[in-house]
PDB file of C-alpha atoms in Angstrom:
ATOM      1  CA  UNK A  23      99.269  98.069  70.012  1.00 74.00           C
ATOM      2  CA  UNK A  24     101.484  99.048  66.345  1.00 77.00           C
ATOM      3  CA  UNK A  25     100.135 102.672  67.083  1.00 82.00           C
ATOM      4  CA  UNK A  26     101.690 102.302  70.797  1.00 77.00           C
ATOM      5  CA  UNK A  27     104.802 100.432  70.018  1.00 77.00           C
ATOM      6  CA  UNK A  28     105.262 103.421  67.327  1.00 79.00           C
ATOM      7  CA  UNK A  29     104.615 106.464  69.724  1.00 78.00           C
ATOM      8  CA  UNK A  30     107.135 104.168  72.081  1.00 75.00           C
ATOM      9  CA  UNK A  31     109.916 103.822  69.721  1.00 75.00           C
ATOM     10  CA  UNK A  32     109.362 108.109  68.961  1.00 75.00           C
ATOM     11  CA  UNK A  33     109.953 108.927  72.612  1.00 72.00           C
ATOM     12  CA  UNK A  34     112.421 107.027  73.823  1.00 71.00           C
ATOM     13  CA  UNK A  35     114.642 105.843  70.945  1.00 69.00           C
ATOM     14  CA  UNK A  36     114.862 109.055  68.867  1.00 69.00           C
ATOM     15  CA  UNK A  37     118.334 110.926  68.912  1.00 63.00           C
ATOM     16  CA  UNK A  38     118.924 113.702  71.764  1.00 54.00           C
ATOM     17  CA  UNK A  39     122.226 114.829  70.699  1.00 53.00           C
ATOM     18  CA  UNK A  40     122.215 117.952  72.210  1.00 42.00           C
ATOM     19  CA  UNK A  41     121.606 116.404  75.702  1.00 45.00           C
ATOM     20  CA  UNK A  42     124.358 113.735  75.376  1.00 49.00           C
ATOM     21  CA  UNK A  43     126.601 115.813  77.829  1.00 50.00           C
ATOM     22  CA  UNK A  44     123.537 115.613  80.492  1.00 46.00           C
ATOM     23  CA  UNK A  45     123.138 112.081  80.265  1.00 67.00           C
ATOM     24  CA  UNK A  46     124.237 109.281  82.591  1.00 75.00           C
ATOM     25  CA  UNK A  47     123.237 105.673  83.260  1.00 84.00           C
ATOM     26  CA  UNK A  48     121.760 104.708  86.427  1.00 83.00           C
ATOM     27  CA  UNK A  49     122.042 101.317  88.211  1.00 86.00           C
ATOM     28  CA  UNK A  50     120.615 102.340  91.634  1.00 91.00           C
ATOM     29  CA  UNK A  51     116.655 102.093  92.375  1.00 92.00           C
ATOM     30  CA  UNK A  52     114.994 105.636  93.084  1.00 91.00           C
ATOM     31  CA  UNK A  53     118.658 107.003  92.511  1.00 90.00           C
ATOM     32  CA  UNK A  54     116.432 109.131  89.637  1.00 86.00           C
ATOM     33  CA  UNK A  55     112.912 110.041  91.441  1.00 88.00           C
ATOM     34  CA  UNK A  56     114.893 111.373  94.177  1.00 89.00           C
ATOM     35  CA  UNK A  57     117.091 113.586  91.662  1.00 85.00           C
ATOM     36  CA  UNK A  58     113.766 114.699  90.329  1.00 83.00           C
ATOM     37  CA  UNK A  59     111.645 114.927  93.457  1.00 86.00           C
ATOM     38  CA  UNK A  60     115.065 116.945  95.135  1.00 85.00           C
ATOM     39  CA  UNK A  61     115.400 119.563  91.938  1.00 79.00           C
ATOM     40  CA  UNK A  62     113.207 123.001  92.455  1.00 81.00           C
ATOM     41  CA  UNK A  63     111.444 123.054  89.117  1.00 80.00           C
ATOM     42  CA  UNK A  64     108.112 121.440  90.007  1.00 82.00           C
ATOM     43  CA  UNK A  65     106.961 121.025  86.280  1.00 84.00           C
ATOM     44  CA  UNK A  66     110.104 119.386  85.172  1.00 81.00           C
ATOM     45  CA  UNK A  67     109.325 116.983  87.967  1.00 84.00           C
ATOM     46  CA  UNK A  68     106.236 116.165  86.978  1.00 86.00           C
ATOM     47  CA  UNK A  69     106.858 115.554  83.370  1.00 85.00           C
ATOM     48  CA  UNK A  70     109.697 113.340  84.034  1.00 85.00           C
ATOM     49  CA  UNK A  71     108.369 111.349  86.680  1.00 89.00           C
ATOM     50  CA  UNK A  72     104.180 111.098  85.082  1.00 91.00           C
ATOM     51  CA  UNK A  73     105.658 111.368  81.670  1.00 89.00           C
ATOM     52  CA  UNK A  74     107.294 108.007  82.653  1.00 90.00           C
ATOM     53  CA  UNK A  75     104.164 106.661  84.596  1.00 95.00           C
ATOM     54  CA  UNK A  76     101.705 107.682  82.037  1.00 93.00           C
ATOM     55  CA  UNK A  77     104.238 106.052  79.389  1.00 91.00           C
ATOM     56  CA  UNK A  78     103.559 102.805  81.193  1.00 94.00           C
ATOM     57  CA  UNK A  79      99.818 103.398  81.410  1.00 95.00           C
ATOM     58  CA  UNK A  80      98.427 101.751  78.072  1.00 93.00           C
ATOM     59  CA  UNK A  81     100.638  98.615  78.446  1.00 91.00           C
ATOM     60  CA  UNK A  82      98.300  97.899  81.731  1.00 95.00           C
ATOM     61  CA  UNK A  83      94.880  98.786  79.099  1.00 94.00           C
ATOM     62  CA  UNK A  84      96.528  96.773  76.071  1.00 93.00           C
ATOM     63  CA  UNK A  85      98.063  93.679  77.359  1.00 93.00           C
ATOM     64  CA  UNK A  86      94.980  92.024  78.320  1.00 92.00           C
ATOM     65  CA  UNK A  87      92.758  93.019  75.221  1.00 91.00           C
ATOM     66  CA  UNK A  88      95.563  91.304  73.401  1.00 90.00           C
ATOM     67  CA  UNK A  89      96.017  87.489  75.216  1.00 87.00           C
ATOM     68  CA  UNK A  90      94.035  85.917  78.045  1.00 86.00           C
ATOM     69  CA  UNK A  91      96.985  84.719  79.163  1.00 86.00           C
ATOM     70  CA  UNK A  92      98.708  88.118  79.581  1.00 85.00           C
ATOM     71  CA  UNK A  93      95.521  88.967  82.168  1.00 86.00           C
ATOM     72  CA  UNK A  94      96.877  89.513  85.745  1.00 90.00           C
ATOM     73  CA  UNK A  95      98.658  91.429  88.386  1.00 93.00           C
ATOM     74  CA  UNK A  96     101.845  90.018  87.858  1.00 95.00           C
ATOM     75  CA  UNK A  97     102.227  89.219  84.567  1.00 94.00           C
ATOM     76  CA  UNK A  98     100.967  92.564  83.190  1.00 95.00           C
ATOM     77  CA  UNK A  99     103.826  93.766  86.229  1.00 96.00           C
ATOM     78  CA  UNK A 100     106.743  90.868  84.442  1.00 96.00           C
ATOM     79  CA  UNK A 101     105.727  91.474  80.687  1.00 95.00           C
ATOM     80  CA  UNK A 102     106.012  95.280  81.260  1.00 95.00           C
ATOM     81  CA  UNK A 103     108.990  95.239  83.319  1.00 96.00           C
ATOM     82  CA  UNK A 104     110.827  93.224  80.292  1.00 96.00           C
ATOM     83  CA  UNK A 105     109.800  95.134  77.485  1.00 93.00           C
ATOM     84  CA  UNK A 106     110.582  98.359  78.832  1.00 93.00           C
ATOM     85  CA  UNK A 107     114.322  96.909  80.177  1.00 94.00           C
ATOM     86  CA  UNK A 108     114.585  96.312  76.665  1.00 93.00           C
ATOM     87  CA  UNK A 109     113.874  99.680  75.678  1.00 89.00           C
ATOM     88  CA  UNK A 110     116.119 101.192  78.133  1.00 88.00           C
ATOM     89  CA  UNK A 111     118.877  98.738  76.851  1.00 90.00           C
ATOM     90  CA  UNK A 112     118.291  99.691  73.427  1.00 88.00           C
ATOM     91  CA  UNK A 113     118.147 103.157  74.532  1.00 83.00           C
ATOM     92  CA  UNK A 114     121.435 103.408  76.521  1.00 80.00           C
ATOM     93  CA  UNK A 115     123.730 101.784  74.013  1.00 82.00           C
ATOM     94  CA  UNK A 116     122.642 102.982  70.635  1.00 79.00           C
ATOM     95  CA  UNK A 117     120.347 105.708  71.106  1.00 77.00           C
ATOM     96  CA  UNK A 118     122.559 108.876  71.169  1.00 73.00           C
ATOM     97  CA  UNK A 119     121.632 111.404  74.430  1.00 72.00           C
ATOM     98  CA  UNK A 120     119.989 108.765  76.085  1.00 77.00           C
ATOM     99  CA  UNK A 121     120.921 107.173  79.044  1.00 82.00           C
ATOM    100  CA  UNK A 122     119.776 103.317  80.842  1.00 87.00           C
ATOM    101  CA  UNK A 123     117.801 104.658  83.612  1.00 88.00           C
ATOM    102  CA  UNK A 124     116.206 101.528  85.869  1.00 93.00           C
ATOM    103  CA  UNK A 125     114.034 103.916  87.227  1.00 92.00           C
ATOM    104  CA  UNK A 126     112.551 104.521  83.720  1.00 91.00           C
ATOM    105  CA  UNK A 127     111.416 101.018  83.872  1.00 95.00           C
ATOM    106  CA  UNK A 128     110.139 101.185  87.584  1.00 96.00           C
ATOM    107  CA  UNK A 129     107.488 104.060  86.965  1.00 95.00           C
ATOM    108  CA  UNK A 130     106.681 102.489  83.877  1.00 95.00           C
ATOM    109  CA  UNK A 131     106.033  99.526  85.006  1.00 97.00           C
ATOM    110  CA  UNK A 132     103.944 101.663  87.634  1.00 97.00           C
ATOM    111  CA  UNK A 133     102.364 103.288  85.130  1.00 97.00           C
ATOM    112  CA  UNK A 134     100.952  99.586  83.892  1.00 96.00           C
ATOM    113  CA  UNK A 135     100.072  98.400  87.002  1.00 97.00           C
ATOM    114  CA  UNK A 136      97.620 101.769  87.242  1.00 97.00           C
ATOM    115  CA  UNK A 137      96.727 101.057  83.528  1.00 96.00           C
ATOM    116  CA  UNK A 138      95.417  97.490  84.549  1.00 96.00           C
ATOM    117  CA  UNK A 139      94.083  98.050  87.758  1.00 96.00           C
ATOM    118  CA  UNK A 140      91.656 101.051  86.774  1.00 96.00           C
ATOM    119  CA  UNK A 141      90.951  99.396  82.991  1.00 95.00           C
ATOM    120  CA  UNK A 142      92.841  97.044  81.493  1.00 94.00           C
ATOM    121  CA  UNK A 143      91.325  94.568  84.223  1.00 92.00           C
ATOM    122  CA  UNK A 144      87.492  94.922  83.251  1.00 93.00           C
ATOM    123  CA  UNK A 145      88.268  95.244  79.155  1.00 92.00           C
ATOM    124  CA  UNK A 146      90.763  91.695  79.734  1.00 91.00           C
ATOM    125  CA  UNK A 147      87.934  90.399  80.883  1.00 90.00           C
ATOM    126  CA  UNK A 148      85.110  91.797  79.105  1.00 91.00           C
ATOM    127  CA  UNK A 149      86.933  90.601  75.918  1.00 89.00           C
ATOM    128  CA  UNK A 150      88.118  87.210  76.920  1.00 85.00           C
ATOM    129  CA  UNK A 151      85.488  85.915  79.605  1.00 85.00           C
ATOM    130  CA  UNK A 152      86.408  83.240  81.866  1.00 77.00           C
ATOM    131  CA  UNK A 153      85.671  79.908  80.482  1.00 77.00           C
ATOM    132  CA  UNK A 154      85.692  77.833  83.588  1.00 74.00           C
ATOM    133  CA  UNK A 155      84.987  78.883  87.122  1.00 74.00           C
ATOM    134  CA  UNK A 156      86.910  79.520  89.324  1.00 70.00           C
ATOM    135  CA  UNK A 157      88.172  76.933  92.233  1.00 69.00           C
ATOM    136  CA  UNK A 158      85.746  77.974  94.742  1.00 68.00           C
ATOM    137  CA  UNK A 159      82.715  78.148  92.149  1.00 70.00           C
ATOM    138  CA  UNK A 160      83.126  74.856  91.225  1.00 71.00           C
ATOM    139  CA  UNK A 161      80.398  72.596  92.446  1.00 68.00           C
ATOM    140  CA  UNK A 162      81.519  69.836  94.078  1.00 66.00           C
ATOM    141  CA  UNK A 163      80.140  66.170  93.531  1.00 64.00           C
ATOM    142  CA  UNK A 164      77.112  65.348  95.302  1.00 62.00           C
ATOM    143  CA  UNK A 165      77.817  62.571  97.889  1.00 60.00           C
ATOM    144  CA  UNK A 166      76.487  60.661 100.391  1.00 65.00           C
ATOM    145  CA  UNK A 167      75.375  62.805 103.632  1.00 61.00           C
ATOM    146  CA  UNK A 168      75.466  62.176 106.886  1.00 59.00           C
TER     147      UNK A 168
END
């Protein structure tokens, strides 16, 4: 997770000054992936768009190797989703050339969600087994039929 955090802080908190002019902040959902999706230059659109997805991608894997408790749909969704609105914060008011972009945090977050549905799901739980079963498994207490 240091080696992530580190390749994290290279990519999106390292100076751009020479794309400063080019930059803007964006409030508006999809405001971005449409920009992208609407420009001609189909390899620009994918490294923007899976550069930001695949960014998100070992957050899904990590997350549950590190804490039981960070196991699950939504929370791997919520922990993502803060850390990387932190980022873009961090990003957009002291990073020079970079922008806040809440689309940023959207295909990241994306990119988690993938990350924990296709591995980060099995290795959580391969790592930290379950340690009581489930409400359905449960056996209930034997009583009087009749």
């Amino acid at each position: 997770m240091v080696a992530f955090a580190v390749v994290l802080a290279r990519l999106t908190l390292e100076a751009s000054p020479e794309s400063a002019p080019l930059t803007h902040s964006n409030l508006t959902p999809g405001r971005s992936i449409e920009a992208y999706l609407g420009r001609p230059g189909f390899v620009e659109t994918v490294k923007q768009l899976g550069g930001n997805i695949a960014l998100g991608v070992p957050f899904g894997i990590l997350l549950p190797l590190l804490s039981r408790r960070a196991r699950g749909f939504l929370r791997v969704a919520l922990l993502t989703a803060a850390t990387m609105l932190l980022v873009e914060l961090v990003q957009g008011a002291l990073v020079t050339g970079r922008a806040f972009d809440v689309d940023d945090v959207l295909l990241n977050t994306t990119g988690a969600l993938l990350g924990y549905v296709l591995v980060g799901r099995r290795l959580g739980r391969a790592v930290h087994p379950r340690t009581r079963p489930r409400w359905w498994q449960r056996r209930r207490p034997a009583g009087p039929s009749f």
